[in-house]
Amino acid sequence: MSIKHTFCRICEPACGLLARIDNDGQIAALLPDPNHISGGRPCHKGLSFLDVHRDPDRLNWPLKRRNPRREARGAFDRVEWDASLADVARRLNALREQHGPNSVAIYYGNPFGVANAAGWAAVEPLRQAIGTQMIFSAGTQDVTNKTAAGAEIYGSSGVLTIPDIANTHYLLCIGANPLVSRWTAMSHPNDDLASLRAIVDRGGKVVFVNPRKIESSTPATGPTLQIRPGTDVYFLAALFLELDSRGAFDEARIASLGKRMNELRLRIKGYTADVVEAIVGIQASQIRSIAADIAAAPSAAIYISTGVNQSRQGTLAYLLSEMINFGTGNLGRKGGVIKPAGIVDHFARTQGVATVETSIGTFELPEPIGAATLPAATITRLIESGDIRALLVFGGNPILTVGGEEQMRRAYESLDLLVSVDVFRSATGELADYVLPAADWLEHSDLTLLGSGLQPQPYVQYTEAMVPPAHERRNGWWILNSLISALGAPSALDVAPDDHDGHSMFAEILKAAGLTIDDLMQSPGNARPIDQKPPESFFERCVVHPDGKIDCCPEKFIERGLFDRMASIFAELRAEAPGALKMISLRTRYMHNSWMGNAPRINHAIRGASPVHVSPEDANARALLDGDIVRIFNDVGSVKAQVRIDADLPPGTIAMTHGYGQRLTYGMTVASAVDGANCNALLPTDDDDIEPVSYMSWMTAVPVELVSAEPVRTYEGPGLATAIVE
Ligand SMILES: Nc1nc2c(c(=O)[nH]1)N[C@H]1C(S)=C(S)[C@@H](COP(=O)(O)OP(=O)(O)OC[C@H]3O[C@@H](n4cnc5c(=O)[nH]c(N)nc54)[C@H](O)[C@@H]3O)O[C@H]1N2
Ligand SMILES: Nc1nc2c(c(=O)[nH]1)N[C@H]1C(S)=C(S)[C@@H](COP(=O)(O)OP(=O)(O)OC[C@H]3O[C@@H](n4cnc5c(=O)[nH]c(N)nc54)[C@H](O)[C@@H]3O)O[C@H]1N2
Ligand code: SF4
Ligand SMILES: [Mo]
């Protein structure tokens, strides 16, 4: 029996875990690491990850589909790795030759983008080996508004600020629910809100801005201002103007460190608190009182998250929140927003753009690409148009996590090749020609690289593999590099043929920081702090434009029509019929995007079907009762769900949890047996629905209608009949 240190890689806090390894080398238990360097505590998802590690539905061997994709249920044969990779490479090479390299597309999801540093690092070399520009990721469902804005405002997409929660006197937390989701684009220790309560305890304030009164908002943390969905950009513009007009902006600082602030003032000058209050649903007097609080606070920070990022205008919303932080002197200030040092602390300047010509229009990718990708919401149309003929999916599940499921399923039927690298045969994997078994995070070494630079107290931790990969599971790094080799291109395996999980890359990264893996293995918890740089160093470390100035109103935002769009959406909102319904997302502790639904302890037993949350007012207006079955629909799609009346929602807003609707995910027997609908079947994906510049998908404040799908409820036995929802 031995104990090893490791860290969770389900979400961003990377909580410390202890793995108890029994005498036959298997993991007997995962326990919290009470002395973890972050001070955070793992949640039930991390602590029950052994359910995923040992799940009988896990993929253990490469599988090859033998029936056509139009048959929803795949028939798969076990095949060998060498043969699978050789066949995939042969087919990719044939497509590249016949239709050009852009006929091959890559989509990588969260477990590659956030949770497996080596796997992530292998994506770009594979893209280059294929020669394709068709690169997509979960980023355009998540946070590319911040990376795209960072590229323009500071000169690099790698510059993402985080609120200095440990020191701030005022936190405005917009479109986030940290108690449930534990922050994003910030690797904050999971402390069940202790750090937010501490702000209040030291005399500060926390205010949430959210359509729904959220779990994070308690008497000990702070209130929720219930905003109308999709209107944050106007709220932020009004807040900016209010602060500006009361002289809260430091003009000398703006002039010396920034440029074009007056241009920004001009562009948003019409959105005063009085003008926007009816649209945002927050009274002008309340906006003024927030401005007064921010102006008076010794330090203040605005943080926006997915509820804003996914709202069609996340890029301008982030620009405005950053410019309020900057204007009020809170950027690069203790207690304001900061950019902690990471294990790598330099930011590649955006050098220009690569143009991507497609049949549905021209797109742009910055050079270097960094975190930028094309809009995932266009994959369906790019397949329909014949541009994309092969799709390689790494640790992602676009069938359920991107908008427009029905259209996407139809489009996938026409693909020449679909490959899924995953721990499960997911909804996407079910349709794939090859389903390749990935090692999970207990089965490979790793470094806290992807959250590095986003940790309030910077540290670096290394973990060995807790156990070798079971059966024929392989780490993403090995799979992608083996595919590069099979394509006939040089790969990292040429240099390190014995490496199977990318640990040689970690050694390189650490070396550049003056460390070795041994140094970390000999440090307590296999982790070391990274020297914190003073907040004020932000300006010299992170503003990498050639002129060294913060661009407060990037030309690109104007050229690509972001401000015109802001005006036209405002007019749309003004013209909206009273009673119009908008759908927002509702993350719960019992589901993680689309993929923890096969662990009975996390999903099934506790929550069951994914209901649609409806405000009492909207339910009354439609004569709906708790438990009724309704149809939720719009021009894009239609789903059924069971009503849960939720007084935490304001009238006009319904909420659903994404990741459900796994009826056709035959490879995940628990998830597919749970009722629930895929709310993403309702997301619009036309050109206008995708935000210019960031390519973010429109995933919140989506117009929908709701009607009863079950006029009469009959009593059917001892309990009420279980809802059958599609
Ligand atoms: N309506 C709505 N939709 C949303 C969102 C929302 O708020 N509302 N949120 C969006 C957000 S923020 C995101 S990030 C995206 C996520 O979008 P995706 O990344 O496409 O989706 P996930 O459900 O995270 O899928 C991860 C897949 O990786 C697999 N996996 C898990 N661990 C590993 C591993 O170690 N290796 C490999 N190779 N595979 C692994 C899982 O089984 C699963 O199939 O979804 C988005 N979708
Ligand atoms: N349990 C659990 N944890 C997770 C995940 C999960 O699926 N389950 N996913 C992980 C991932 S990939 C990510 S990116 C993070 C996301 O982390 P967060 O961004 O904190 O995600 P949510 O909890 O969905 O919080 C978004 C909030 O935005 C609100 N909202 C919706 N529309 C609007 C709007 O128009 N304006 C405003 N102001 N608010 C709005 C919603 O009510 C919701 O409370 O969570 C991560 N952690
Ligand atoms: S908070 Fe996230 S990182 Fe921490 S244990 Fe839970 S799932 Fe894992
Ligand atoms: Mo995400």
XYZ file of C-alpha atoms in Angstrom, residues 147-159 347-354 364-372 542-546 556:
36
model
C -8.598 35.431 -25.835
C -9.608 37.289 -29.003
C -10.062 40.494 -27.022
C -6.730 39.939 -25.231
C -4.997 39.752 -28.614
C -6.349 43.177 -29.573
C -6.305 44.966 -26.228
C -2.935 43.764 -24.916
C -1.340 42.291 -28.049
C -1.522 38.607 -27.102
C -4.351 36.106 -26.758
C -2.445 34.655 -23.810
C -3.114 37.696 -21.645
C 3.239 36.243 -24.169
C 3.555 35.646 -27.881
C 2.561 38.803 -29.677
C -0.139 38.390 -32.318
C 1.803 38.858 -35.543
C -0.877 38.955 -38.186
C -3.657 36.822 -39.558
C -4.013 33.741 -41.712
C -9.327 34.514 -40.000
C -6.954 32.898 -37.580
C -4.321 34.949 -35.799
C -0.636 34.080 -36.088
C 0.407 32.434 -33.845
C -2.908 30.673 -33.442
C -2.588 30.347 -29.669
C -6.013 29.523 -28.298
C -7.863 30.772 -31.382
C 1.662 41.687 -20.435
C 1.139 44.627 -22.772
C 3.060 43.407 -25.803
C 1.833 45.721 -28.560
C 4.861 47.293 -30.309
C -10.711 45.454 -35.539
